[in-house]
Coordinates of C-alpha atoms (C1' of nucleotides) in Angstrom, one line a residue:
Chain A
M1 CA 63.2 -70.8 1.4
T2 CA 61.3 -73.8 2.4
K3 CA 62.9 -77.3 2.6
N4 CA 60.2 -78.6 0.3
A5 CA 62.3 -78.9 -2.8
E6 CA 65.2 -80.4 -0.9
V7 CA 63.0 -83.0 0.7
A8 CA 61.4 -83.8 -2.7
R9 CA 64.8 -84.4 -4.2
V10 CA 65.7 -86.8 -1.4
L11 CA 62.5 -88.8 -1.9
K12 CA 63.1 -88.8 -5.7
E13 CA 66.6 -90.1 -5.3
I14 CA 65.5 -92.9 -3.0
G15 CA 62.7 -93.8 -5.4
L16 CA 65.1 -93.9 -8.3
L17 CA 67.7 -96.0 -6.5
L18 CA 65.0 -98.4 -5.4
E19 CA 63.8 -98.7 -9.0
I20 CA 67.4 -99.2 -10.2
E21 CA 67.9 -102.0 -7.7
G22 CA 64.6 -103.4 -9.1
K23 CA 63.6 -105.4 -6.0
D24 CA 60.1 -103.9 -5.7
K25 CA 58.0 -102.5 -8.5
F26 CA 55.6 -100.4 -6.4
K27 CA 57.7 -99.0 -3.6
P28 CA 59.4 -96.5 -6.0
L29 CA 56.0 -95.4 -7.2
A30 CA 55.0 -94.6 -3.6
Y31 CA 58.1 -92.5 -3.3
Y32 CA 57.4 -90.6 -6.6
R33 CA 53.8 -89.9 -5.3
G34 CA 55.4 -88.4 -2.2
V35 CA 57.7 -86.3 -4.3
R36 CA 54.8 -84.7 -6.2
S37 CA 52.9 -84.2 -3.0
I38 CA 55.8 -82.5 -1.2
A39 CA 56.9 -80.4 -4.2
S40 CA 53.5 -78.9 -4.6
L41 CA 52.9 -78.3 -0.9
G42 CA 51.6 -74.8 0.0
E43 CA 53.2 -75.0 3.4
D44 CA 56.7 -75.5 4.6
V45 CA 57.2 -79.2 5.2
E46 CA 59.3 -78.4 8.2
T47 CA 56.4 -76.6 9.8
I48 CA 54.2 -79.6 9.1
A49 CA 56.8 -81.9 10.6
K50 CA 56.9 -79.8 13.8
R51 CA 53.1 -80.2 14.1
D52 CA 53.7 -83.9 13.7
A53 CA 51.2 -83.9 10.9
L54 CA 53.3 -85.3 8.0
T55 CA 51.0 -88.3 7.5
D56 CA 48.1 -85.9 6.8
I57 CA 49.8 -85.1 3.5
P58 CA 48.4 -87.3 0.7
G59 CA 50.8 -90.0 -0.3
I60 CA 52.9 -89.7 2.9
G61 CA 52.4 -92.6 5.3
K62 CA 54.5 -94.0 8.1
G63 CA 57.5 -94.9 6.1
L64 CA 57.9 -91.7 4.1
S65 CA 57.2 -89.5 7.1
E66 CA 60.1 -91.2 9.0
V67 CA 62.4 -90.6 6.1
I68 CA 61.4 -86.9 6.0
K69 CA 61.8 -86.5 9.7
Q70 CA 65.2 -88.1 9.7
Y71 CA 66.3 -85.8 6.9
L72 CA 65.0 -82.6 8.6
E73 CA 66.6 -83.6 11.9
T74 CA 70.0 -84.8 10.7
G75 CA 70.3 -83.7 7.1
E76 CA 70.8 -87.4 6.1
V77 CA 68.7 -90.4 5.6
E78 CA 70.1 -93.8 6.5
L79 CA 68.2 -95.6 3.8
L80 CA 69.6 -93.2 1.2
T81 CA 73.1 -93.6 2.4
E82 CA 72.8 -97.4 2.2
L83 CA 71.3 -97.2 -1.3
R84 CA 74.1 -94.9 -2.5
T85 CA 76.7 -97.4 -1.2
R86 CA 75.0 -100.3 -3.0
V87 CA 74.4 -98.4 -6.2
P88 CA 76.9 -95.5 -6.3
V89 CA 75.4 -93.5 -9.2
K90 CA 74.1 -90.0 -9.5
A91 CA 70.6 -91.1 -10.1
L92 CA 68.9 -87.7 -10.2
E93 CA 71.4 -86.4 -12.7
L94 CA 71.2 -89.3 -15.0
D95 CA 67.4 -89.7 -14.8
S96 CA 67.0 -86.0 -15.8
I97 CA 68.3 -86.9 -19.3
P98 CA 65.3 -87.4 -21.7
G99 CA 65.1 -91.0 -22.8
V100 CA 67.1 -92.3 -19.9
G101 CA 65.4 -94.0 -17.0
P102 CA 66.2 -96.4 -14.2
K103 CA 66.7 -99.5 -16.4
T104 CA 69.1 -97.7 -18.7
I105 CA 71.0 -96.3 -15.7
K106 CA 71.3 -99.8 -14.2
L107 CA 72.5 -101.2 -17.6
V108 CA 75.2 -98.6 -18.2
Y109 CA 76.4 -98.8 -14.6
D110 CA 76.6 -102.6 -14.6
K111 CA 78.2 -103.0 -18.0
L112 CA 80.3 -99.8 -18.3
G113 CA 80.6 -98.4 -14.8
V114 CA 78.8 -95.2 -15.8
T115 CA 77.9 -93.2 -12.6
D116 CA 77.1 -89.6 -13.7
L117 CA 76.4 -87.3 -16.6
E118 CA 80.1 -86.8 -17.4
S119 CA 80.9 -90.5 -17.7
L120 CA 77.7 -91.2 -19.7
E121 CA 78.5 -88.5 -22.2
R122 CA 82.1 -89.8 -22.6
T123 CA 81.1 -93.4 -23.1
A124 CA 78.3 -92.3 -25.5
N125 CA 80.7 -90.2 -27.5
E126 CA 83.2 -93.1 -27.6
G127 CA 80.4 -95.2 -29.2
K128 CA 80.4 -97.7 -26.3
L129 CA 76.7 -97.5 -25.6
S130 CA 75.5 -99.0 -28.9
G131 CA 76.0 -102.7 -28.7
L132 CA 74.8 -103.1 -25.1
P133 CA 71.7 -105.4 -25.0
G134 CA 68.7 -103.3 -26.1
L135 CA 70.8 -100.3 -27.0
G136 CA 71.6 -99.3 -30.5
E137 CA 73.0 -96.6 -32.6
K138 CA 69.8 -94.4 -32.4
T139 CA 69.5 -94.6 -28.7
Q140 CA 73.1 -93.5 -28.4
I141 CA 72.5 -90.4 -30.5
Q142 CA 69.3 -89.7 -28.5
I143 CA 71.2 -89.8 -25.3
I144 CA 73.9 -87.5 -26.5
E145 CA 71.2 -85.0 -27.6
G146 CA 69.4 -85.5 -24.3
I147 CA 72.6 -84.6 -22.4
K148 CA 72.9 -81.4 -24.4
V149 CA 69.3 -80.5 -23.3
V150 CA 70.1 -81.0 -19.6
R151 CA 73.4 -79.1 -19.9
A152 CA 71.5 -76.1 -21.4
G153 CA 69.2 -76.2 -18.4
L154 CA 66.1 -76.4 -20.5
E155 CA 64.2 -78.9 -18.5
R156 CA 61.4 -76.5 -17.7
T157 CA 60.0 -73.4 -19.5
L158 CA 58.2 -70.4 -18.0
L159 CA 54.4 -70.6 -18.6
A160 CA 54.6 -67.3 -20.5
D161 CA 57.3 -68.6 -22.9
A162 CA 55.5 -71.9 -23.4
M163 CA 52.2 -70.1 -24.2
L164 CA 54.0 -68.0 -26.8
A165 CA 55.5 -71.1 -28.4
A166 CA 52.1 -72.8 -28.3
E167 CA 50.5 -69.9 -30.0
G168 CA 52.9 -70.1 -32.9
I169 CA 52.4 -73.8 -33.5
E170 CA 48.6 -73.4 -33.0
N171 CA 48.4 -70.7 -35.6
A172 CA 50.4 -72.7 -38.1
L173 CA 48.4 -75.9 -37.6
R174 CA 45.0 -74.1 -37.7
K175 CA 45.8 -73.1 -41.3
L176 CA 45.5 -76.8 -42.2
K177 CA 42.0 -77.4 -43.4
V178 CA 42.0 -81.0 -42.2
I179 CA 42.1 -79.9 -38.5
K180 CA 38.6 -79.8 -36.9
K181 CA 39.5 -79.1 -33.3
L182 CA 42.6 -78.1 -31.5
E183 CA 43.4 -77.5 -27.8
I184 CA 46.6 -77.0 -25.8
A185 CA 46.4 -79.5 -22.9
G186 CA 48.9 -80.6 -20.2
S187 CA 50.4 -78.3 -17.6
T188 CA 50.0 -75.3 -19.9
R189 CA 46.2 -75.7 -19.7
R190 CA 46.5 -76.1 -15.9
R191 CA 48.6 -72.8 -16.0
R192 CA 51.4 -74.2 -14.0
E193 CA 54.3 -71.7 -13.3
T194 CA 56.6 -73.7 -15.5
I195 CA 56.0 -76.2 -18.2
G196 CA 57.9 -79.5 -19.0
D197 CA 56.6 -79.9 -22.5
L198 CA 53.7 -78.8 -24.6
D199 CA 50.8 -81.1 -25.3
I200 CA 48.6 -80.3 -28.3
L201 CA 45.5 -82.3 -29.1
V202 CA 43.7 -82.2 -32.4
V203 CA 40.8 -83.8 -34.2
A204 CA 41.6 -84.1 -37.9
T205 CA 40.2 -85.7 -41.0
D206 CA 43.7 -86.6 -42.2
P207 CA 46.0 -87.4 -39.3
E208 CA 48.9 -88.3 -41.5
A209 CA 48.9 -84.9 -43.1
V210 CA 48.8 -83.2 -39.7
M211 CA 51.7 -85.2 -38.5
A212 CA 53.7 -84.5 -41.6
A213 CA 53.0 -80.7 -41.3
F214 CA 53.7 -80.7 -37.6
V215 CA 57.2 -82.2 -37.7
K216 CA 58.1 -79.6 -40.3
S217 CA 56.8 -76.6 -38.2
D218 CA 58.9 -73.5 -37.9
G219 CA 61.4 -73.8 -35.0
V220 CA 61.5 -77.6 -34.9
S221 CA 65.1 -78.7 -34.4
S222 CA 64.6 -82.5 -34.1
I223 CA 61.9 -85.1 -34.4
Q224 CA 61.7 -87.4 -31.4
A225 CA 58.8 -89.6 -32.6
Q226 CA 56.3 -89.7 -35.4
G227 CA 53.4 -92.1 -35.5
P228 CA 49.9 -92.1 -36.8
T229 CA 48.3 -90.7 -33.6
K230 CA 51.3 -89.2 -31.7
S231 CA 54.3 -87.2 -32.8
S232 CA 56.9 -85.5 -30.7
V233 CA 59.4 -82.8 -31.6
R234 CA 61.9 -80.6 -29.9
L235 CA 62.1 -76.9 -30.7
G236 CA 65.3 -74.9 -31.0
S237 CA 64.5 -73.4 -27.6
G238 CA 64.7 -76.9 -26.2
L239 CA 61.0 -77.1 -25.5
Q240 CA 59.5 -80.5 -26.4
V241 CA 56.1 -80.5 -28.1
D242 CA 53.8 -83.5 -28.4
L243 CA 50.9 -83.6 -30.8
R244 CA 48.1 -86.2 -30.6
V245 CA 45.3 -86.8 -33.0
L246 CA 42.1 -88.1 -31.4
P247 CA 38.8 -89.3 -32.8
D248 CA 36.1 -86.6 -32.7
D249 CA 33.9 -88.4 -30.2
S250 CA 36.9 -89.0 -27.8
F251 CA 38.1 -85.4 -27.8
G252 CA 36.7 -84.6 -24.3
A253 CA 38.2 -87.8 -22.9
G254 CA 41.6 -87.0 -24.5
L255 CA 41.5 -83.5 -23.2
Q256 CA 40.7 -84.6 -19.7
Y257 CA 43.3 -87.3 -19.8
F258 CA 46.2 -85.2 -21.2
T259 CA 45.4 -82.1 -19.1
G260 CA 46.3 -84.1 -15.9
S261 CA 47.6 -83.8 -13.4
V262 CA 48.6 -87.4 -12.9
D263 CA 47.4 -87.2 -9.3
H264 CA 44.0 -85.8 -10.3
N265 CA 43.6 -88.4 -13.0
V266 CA 44.5 -91.3 -10.7
R267 CA 41.7 -90.2 -8.4
I268 CA 39.2 -89.7 -11.2
R269 CA 40.1 -93.1 -12.6
S270 CA 39.5 -94.8 -9.2
I271 CA 36.2 -93.1 -8.9
A272 CA 35.2 -94.5 -12.3
Q273 CA 36.5 -97.9 -11.2
K274 CA 34.4 -97.9 -8.1
M275 CA 31.3 -97.2 -10.2
G276 CA 32.1 -100.2 -12.4
L277 CA 33.4 -97.9 -15.2
R278 CA 36.7 -97.6 -17.1
L279 CA 38.2 -94.3 -18.1
N280 CA 41.0 -93.8 -20.7
E281 CA 41.9 -91.2 -23.3
Y282 CA 39.2 -92.5 -25.6
G283 CA 36.2 -92.3 -23.3
L284 CA 34.4 -93.4 -20.2
F285 CA 33.2 -97.0 -20.7
K286 CA 30.8 -99.4 -19.1
G287 CA 32.0 -102.7 -20.5
E288 CA 32.4 -102.1 -24.2
K289 CA 29.8 -99.3 -24.3
K290 CA 31.0 -95.7 -24.2
V291 CA 29.0 -93.7 -21.8
A292 CA 30.9 -90.3 -22.1
G293 CA 33.9 -88.9 -23.8
E294 CA 32.8 -86.3 -26.4
D295 CA 33.3 -83.5 -23.9
E296 CA 34.9 -83.1 -20.4
E297 CA 31.6 -82.0 -18.8
G298 CA 30.0 -85.3 -19.7
I299 CA 32.8 -87.3 -18.1
Y300 CA 32.8 -85.3 -14.8
K301 CA 29.0 -85.3 -14.7
T302 CA 28.7 -89.1 -15.2
L303 CA 31.1 -89.5 -12.3
G304 CA 29.0 -87.4 -10.1
L305 CA 31.3 -84.4 -10.2
Q306 CA 31.1 -80.7 -11.2
W307 CA 33.4 -79.9 -14.1
V308 CA 36.7 -79.0 -12.5
P309 CA 38.6 -75.9 -13.9
P310 CA 42.0 -77.2 -15.2
E311 CA 43.9 -74.8 -12.8
L312 CA 42.5 -76.8 -9.8
R313 CA 43.3 -80.3 -11.1
E314 CA 46.0 -81.2 -8.7
D315 CA 44.2 -83.5 -6.2
K316 CA 44.3 -80.8 -3.6
G317 CA 40.7 -81.1 -2.5
E318 CA 39.1 -80.1 -5.8
I319 CA 37.6 -83.6 -6.3
E320 CA 35.9 -83.6 -2.9
A321 CA 34.6 -80.1 -3.5
A322 CA 33.3 -81.1 -7.0
Q323 CA 31.5 -84.1 -5.4
R324 CA 29.8 -81.7 -3.0
G325 CA 29.1 -79.2 -5.8
E326 CA 31.1 -76.6 -3.9
L327 CA 33.9 -75.6 -6.3
P328 CA 34.6 -71.9 -6.0
A329 CA 33.7 -69.4 -8.7
L330 CA 37.3 -68.6 -9.7
L331 CA 38.6 -65.1 -10.5
S332 CA 38.5 -64.3 -14.2
K333 CA 40.4 -61.7 -16.2
D334 CA 37.2 -59.7 -16.8
D335 CA 36.8 -59.2 -13.0
I336 CA 40.0 -57.0 -12.9
R337 CA 39.2 -53.3 -12.7
G338 CA 42.7 -51.9 -12.3
D339 CA 46.4 -52.4 -11.6
L340 CA 47.9 -51.2 -8.4
H341 CA 51.6 -51.7 -9.0
S342 CA 53.4 -50.2 -12.0
H343 CA 56.5 -48.2 -12.9
T344 CA 57.5 -45.3 -15.2
D345 CA 60.7 -43.8 -16.4
Q346 CA 60.8 -41.8 -13.2
S347 CA 62.5 -44.8 -11.7
D348 CA 63.5 -47.9 -13.7
G349 CA 60.4 -48.1 -16.0
K350 CA 60.9 -47.8 -19.8
N351 CA 57.8 -45.6 -20.6
T352 CA 56.6 -42.2 -19.6
I353 CA 53.7 -41.9 -17.2
E354 CA 51.5 -40.7 -20.1
E355 CA 52.4 -43.7 -22.2
M356 CA 51.6 -46.1 -19.4
L357 CA 48.3 -44.4 -18.7
D358 CA 47.3 -44.5 -22.3
A359 CA 48.0 -48.2 -22.4
A360 CA 46.2 -48.8 -19.1
Q361 CA 43.2 -46.9 -20.4
A362 CA 43.1 -49.1 -23.5
L363 CA 42.5 -52.1 -21.1
N364 CA 39.4 -50.3 -19.8
Y365 CA 40.6 -50.0 -16.3
E366 CA 38.6 -48.1 -13.8
Y367 CA 41.7 -47.1 -11.9
Y368 CA 45.5 -47.4 -12.2
C369 CA 48.2 -46.9 -9.7
V370 CA 51.6 -45.5 -10.5
S371 CA 54.1 -46.7 -8.0
D372 CA 57.7 -46.0 -8.7
H373 CA 60.7 -47.1 -6.6
T374 CA 62.0 -45.0 -3.7
Q375 CA 65.4 -43.6 -2.9
S376 CA 67.3 -46.6 -1.4
L377 CA 67.0 -48.4 -4.6
T378 CA 69.5 -46.1 -6.3
I379 CA 70.2 -48.6 -9.1
A380 CA 66.6 -48.1 -10.2
N381 CA 66.8 -44.3 -9.7
G382 CA 64.4 -44.4 -6.8
M383 CA 62.6 -41.2 -5.7
D384 CA 63.3 -39.3 -2.6
E385 CA 60.6 -37.3 -0.7
S386 CA 60.9 -34.2 -2.8
R387 CA 60.6 -36.1 -6.1
L388 CA 57.7 -38.1 -4.7
L389 CA 55.9 -34.9 -3.6
K390 CA 56.3 -33.5 -7.1
R391 CA 55.0 -36.8 -8.5
I392 CA 51.9 -36.4 -6.3
E393 CA 51.2 -33.0 -7.6
E394 CA 51.7 -34.2 -11.2
I395 CA 49.2 -37.0 -10.7
D396 CA 46.7 -34.5 -9.3
E397 CA 47.1 -32.4 -12.4
L398 CA 46.8 -35.5 -14.7
N399 CA 43.6 -36.5 -12.9
A400 CA 42.2 -33.0 -13.3
S401 CA 43.1 -32.8 -17.0
G402 CA 40.3 -35.2 -17.8
R403 CA 42.5 -36.9 -20.5
W404 CA 42.0 -40.3 -18.9
K405 CA 38.6 -41.6 -17.9
M406 CA 40.1 -43.9 -15.2
R407 CA 41.2 -42.6 -11.8
I408 CA 45.0 -42.3 -11.5
L409 CA 46.1 -43.5 -8.1
K410 CA 49.1 -42.0 -6.3
G411 CA 51.5 -44.8 -5.2
A412 CA 55.0 -45.8 -4.5
E413 CA 56.9 -49.1 -4.1
V414 CA 58.6 -48.2 -0.9
D415 CA 61.8 -50.0 0.1
I416 CA 61.9 -51.9 3.4
L417 CA 65.2 -51.0 5.1
A418 CA 67.5 -53.4 6.9
D419 CA 65.8 -52.7 10.2
G420 CA 62.2 -52.9 8.9
G421 CA 61.9 -49.1 8.6
L422 CA 60.8 -47.4 5.4
D423 CA 62.9 -45.1 3.3
I424 CA 60.1 -42.4 2.9
E425 CA 58.9 -40.2 5.8
D426 CA 55.4 -41.0 7.1
C427 CA 54.2 -37.4 6.3
V428 CA 54.8 -38.1 2.6
L429 CA 53.4 -41.7 2.7
S430 CA 50.2 -40.3 4.2
Q431 CA 49.6 -38.3 1.0
L432 CA 49.6 -41.4 -1.2
D433 CA 46.6 -43.5 -2.2
V434 CA 48.4 -46.8 -2.2
V435 CA 51.6 -47.6 -0.4
T436 CA 53.3 -50.9 -1.4
V437 CA 56.3 -52.0 0.5
S438 CA 58.9 -54.4 -0.8
I439 CA 62.2 -56.1 0.0
H440 CA 64.9 -55.3 -2.6
S441 CA 68.0 -55.7 -0.4
R442 CA 69.7 -58.0 2.1
M443 CA 67.8 -60.9 0.6
K444 CA 70.0 -63.4 2.4
D445 CA 68.9 -62.3 5.9
T446 CA 68.2 -65.2 8.2
K447 CA 64.6 -66.3 8.6
G448 CA 64.3 -64.6 12.0
T449 CA 65.7 -61.3 10.8
M450 CA 63.8 -61.2 7.5
T451 CA 60.5 -62.1 9.3
E452 CA 61.0 -59.3 11.9
R453 CA 62.0 -56.8 9.2
V454 CA 58.9 -57.4 7.1
C455 CA 56.5 -57.6 10.0
R456 CA 57.9 -54.3 11.3
A457 CA 57.3 -52.7 8.0
L458 CA 53.7 -54.0 7.9
E459 CA 53.1 -52.4 11.3
N460 CA 53.5 -48.9 9.8
S461 CA 50.0 -47.4 9.7
H462 CA 50.5 -46.0 6.1
V463 CA 51.3 -49.3 4.5
H464 CA 48.6 -51.0 2.3
I465 CA 50.2 -53.8 0.3
L466 CA 53.2 -56.1 0.7
G467 CA 54.8 -56.4 -2.7
H468 CA 56.2 -59.7 -4.1
P469 CA 56.2 -61.2 -0.5
T470 CA 58.8 -64.0 -1.0
G471 CA 61.1 -62.3 -3.5
R472 CA 61.7 -65.4 -5.7
L473 CA 62.6 -65.4 -9.4
I474 CA 61.5 -68.7 -10.8
G475 CA 64.6 -70.7 -11.9
K476 CA 66.9 -67.9 -10.8
R477 CA 66.5 -67.0 -7.2
S478 CA 64.9 -68.8 -4.3
E479 CA 62.4 -67.4 -1.9
F480 CA 63.8 -65.4 1.0
E481 CA 64.0 -67.3 4.3
I482 CA 60.8 -66.0 5.8
D483 CA 58.1 -67.2 8.2
L484 CA 55.1 -66.5 6.0
E485 CA 52.6 -67.6 8.6
R486 CA 53.8 -64.9 10.9
V487 CA 53.8 -62.4 8.1
F488 CA 50.2 -63.3 7.3
E489 CA 49.2 -62.9 11.0
T490 CA 50.8 -59.5 11.2
A491 CA 49.2 -58.4 7.9
Q492 CA 45.9 -59.6 9.2
K493 CA 46.3 -57.6 12.4
H494 CA 47.4 -54.4 10.6
H495 CA 45.0 -54.7 7.7
V496 CA 47.7 -55.1 5.0
V497 CA 46.9 -56.8 1.6
M498 CA 49.2 -59.4 0.1
E499 CA 50.4 -58.9 -3.5
L500 CA 50.2 -61.5 -6.1
N501 CA 52.9 -60.2 -8.4
A502 CA 51.9 -61.2 -12.0
Y503 CA 55.4 -60.9 -13.5
P504 CA 56.0 -64.3 -15.2
Q505 CA 59.3 -64.9 -13.4
R506 CA 57.8 -63.9 -10.0
L507 CA 54.3 -65.2 -9.7
D508 CA 54.7 -64.3 -6.0
L509 CA 52.9 -65.5 -3.9
N510 CA 52.6 -69.0 -5.2
A511 CA 49.4 -71.0 -5.4
G512 CA 49.8 -72.8 -2.0
N513 CA 50.7 -69.5 -0.2
L514 CA 47.7 -67.8 -1.8
R515 CA 45.4 -70.5 -0.5
A516 CA 46.9 -70.3 2.9
A517 CA 46.5 -66.4 2.9
I518 CA 42.8 -66.4 2.0
K519 CA 42.1 -69.1 4.5
M520 CA 43.3 -66.6 7.1
G521 CA 41.0 -64.0 5.7
L522 CA 43.6 -61.9 4.0
K523 CA 42.9 -60.0 0.8
I524 CA 45.0 -60.1 -2.3
A525 CA 46.0 -57.5 -5.0
V526 CA 46.9 -59.0 -8.4
N527 CA 49.4 -56.6 -9.9
T528 CA 51.6 -56.6 -12.9
D529 CA 54.6 -54.6 -11.6
A530 CA 54.8 -53.4 -15.2
H531 CA 58.1 -51.6 -16.2
R532 CA 56.9 -51.0 -19.8
I533 CA 53.6 -50.9 -21.7
S534 CA 53.8 -54.4 -23.0
E535 CA 54.1 -55.8 -19.4
L536 CA 50.6 -54.6 -18.5
E537 CA 49.5 -57.7 -20.4
N538 CA 51.1 -59.8 -17.7
M539 CA 47.9 -59.4 -15.7
Q540 CA 46.7 -62.7 -17.3
F541 CA 49.5 -64.6 -15.6
G542 CA 48.5 -63.2 -12.3
V543 CA 44.9 -64.3 -12.9
F544 CA 46.1 -67.8 -13.8
Q545 CA 48.1 -68.0 -10.6
A546 CA 45.2 -66.6 -8.6
R547 CA 42.9 -69.3 -10.0
R548 CA 45.5 -72.0 -9.1
G549 CA 45.2 -70.5 -5.5
W550 CA 41.4 -71.0 -5.5
L551 CA 40.9 -67.2 -5.4
T552 CA 37.4 -65.7 -6.2
S553 CA 36.8 -62.1 -7.1
N554 CA 35.9 -61.3 -3.5
D555 CA 39.4 -62.2 -2.4
V556 CA 41.0 -59.8 -4.8
I557 CA 40.8 -56.1 -4.1
N558 CA 41.5 -54.8 -7.6
T559 CA 38.2 -56.4 -8.8
Y560 CA 36.3 -53.9 -6.6
H561 CA 34.9 -50.7 -7.9
L562 CA 37.0 -47.7 -6.9
K563 CA 34.9 -46.7 -3.9
E564 CA 35.0 -50.2 -2.5
L565 CA 38.7 -50.5 -3.2
M566 CA 39.5 -47.4 -1.2
K567 CA 37.2 -48.6 1.6
A568 CA 39.0 -52.0 1.6
I569 CA 42.5 -50.6 2.0
K570 CA 41.5 -47.9 4.4
K571 CA 43.3 -48.2 7.7
Chain B
dG1 C1' 55.2 -97.8 0.6
dC2 C1' 50.3 -96.1 0.5
dC3 C1' 45.6 -96.7 0.8
dG4 C1' 40.5 -98.0 1.9
dT5 C1' 32.2 -97.3 -0.7
dT6 C1' 37.0 -103.9 -3.0
dT7 C1' 39.5 -101.2 4.4
dT8 C1' 44.3 -104.3 7.5
dC9 C1' 45.4 -107.4 2.3
dG10 C1' 46.1 -106.9 -2.3
dG11 C1' 46.0 -103.9 -5.6
dC12 C1' 48.7 -99.9 -7.5
dC13 C1' 46.4 -95.7 -14.8
dC14 C1' 47.5 -97.3 -19.1
dG15 C1' 48.3 -96.6 -24.0
dA16 C1' 51.7 -94.8 -27.7
dC17 C1' 56.0 -95.0 -29.6
dT18 C1' 60.8 -96.4 -30.3
dG19 C1' 64.5 -99.4 -30.9
dT20 C1' 66.0 -103.5 -31.3
dT21 C1' 63.5 -107.0 -31.7
dT22 C1' 60.9 -111.4 -34.3
dT23 C1' 57.1 -110.4 -29.4
dC24 C1' 58.8 -106.9 -26.2
dA25 C1' 61.1 -103.8 -22.7
dG26 C1' 61.9 -99.1 -21.6
dT27 C1' 60.4 -94.4 -21.5
dC28 C1' 57.0 -91.0 -21.4
dG29 C1' 53.0 -88.5 -20.0

DNA sequence: GCCGTTTTCGGCCCGACTGTTTTCAGTCG
């Protein structure tokens, strides 16, 4: 696991405490910028620090780089320790409550001695919050509700779940005749791994009617806000959904604005400013005159930029590329010709091989690889050599049967053992079309051990793909401690492809890692790792993540025709 | 604290909504 999240938390806490002290309005903003920058870094911040290149990171200057260095070297930051002494509150915890910010934290600390979630909940339940200057009955109820949300751990939702919820609301709203246009914006449109809340934008002839219908949608558990152009509700699942009504000729500007990210928009805005223009959610203006806003393309074009695909809008070089007209032609779902990692009921899958093949055929794939687990993974009923040899024969027969137009590829997801060896003999591996190797055990190995282990596995001349390279489960399990740079170098040397596992909880590699991998010339396989028919649909999430990693079809081997694919993985 | 086609100082996105107000501060995205 990288130190990135940890460092981001330290910077966030400093920013919050500075804001709570209230001495400087802009210093905290600089810290928050640093937080976003570090949190979305593709590389380990520690590696960057060792290169002495922290100030190359956007938003990190002399001050923040010193703070980061101090933390990495000593595990503490003097400034933070001082701040905590002056304002002894659990700022991160309190700030995570919806509706509570630095000003409220300061108020309840000064007046009531509240320092954490527990004491805030107690004072709120005792009714002591209402009556404080600026705080009334309703705010008190809102805070109690907000604490429940935090306790339930519902701050962020997986993209797949958010998209499902969005679809439900979208379908319901589209039935209203007064709605002329509707788009899902925000981080869902940017296809981030997890979503804070849903942003829905509409153009409607009768905004009031839309708002009235929206707040009564199925699954709404509470209404946070309801105005003529903006309403906000919380679903039973905890997900917050914002709906905004825009004028028709501002829809593009609104979409651009509410798609974000903040950092991308700040840059776009400053480009507009330098051209003597002003950009807000209603349009791009020269003085009082609107010069663009109906669609996004017009806004970007007027600013001298190519239209930027939402997945790239993170201020990670996309603006410079768009200025030069050099944005990559990103991978699309239609480019995918097959899936190279899937399971059946031979190991821990839920469907038979025939059922999986029928489902894959329905996706018009040109090839499809069956890759069940191997023997060390006993919990998943992994196959030993004799079962695997039988499976190989079976697939030969299935190919010969002519029942499926696509080519069925013989594969396995082979376990990497503690010492980096594989749990299937080379003489059997050599009979497979696609050998994927993965870590499923000893996930707490030290960085050195894990790196050695994986690299040794990649040195085996029968290995084609490294499956879910960091092993993370979003929100559940961190990445292994592993030196990815060394893994990439080894893979490059031994001609091994990196997997982008499309499972919504995995999305492994992440976008930053993907970008680093292709920069080194590595190829990627976008695979579903499906354990049942329905999971073959997860390919879309892999494609989203690939796009966030700037991947083109050339970078992804399962966009190739069968012949080229076999050539590409040949050792 | 960061940054630079407004470059070593002086700005820093900005509008909507709520609650508690009587004109606005706080939060959010």
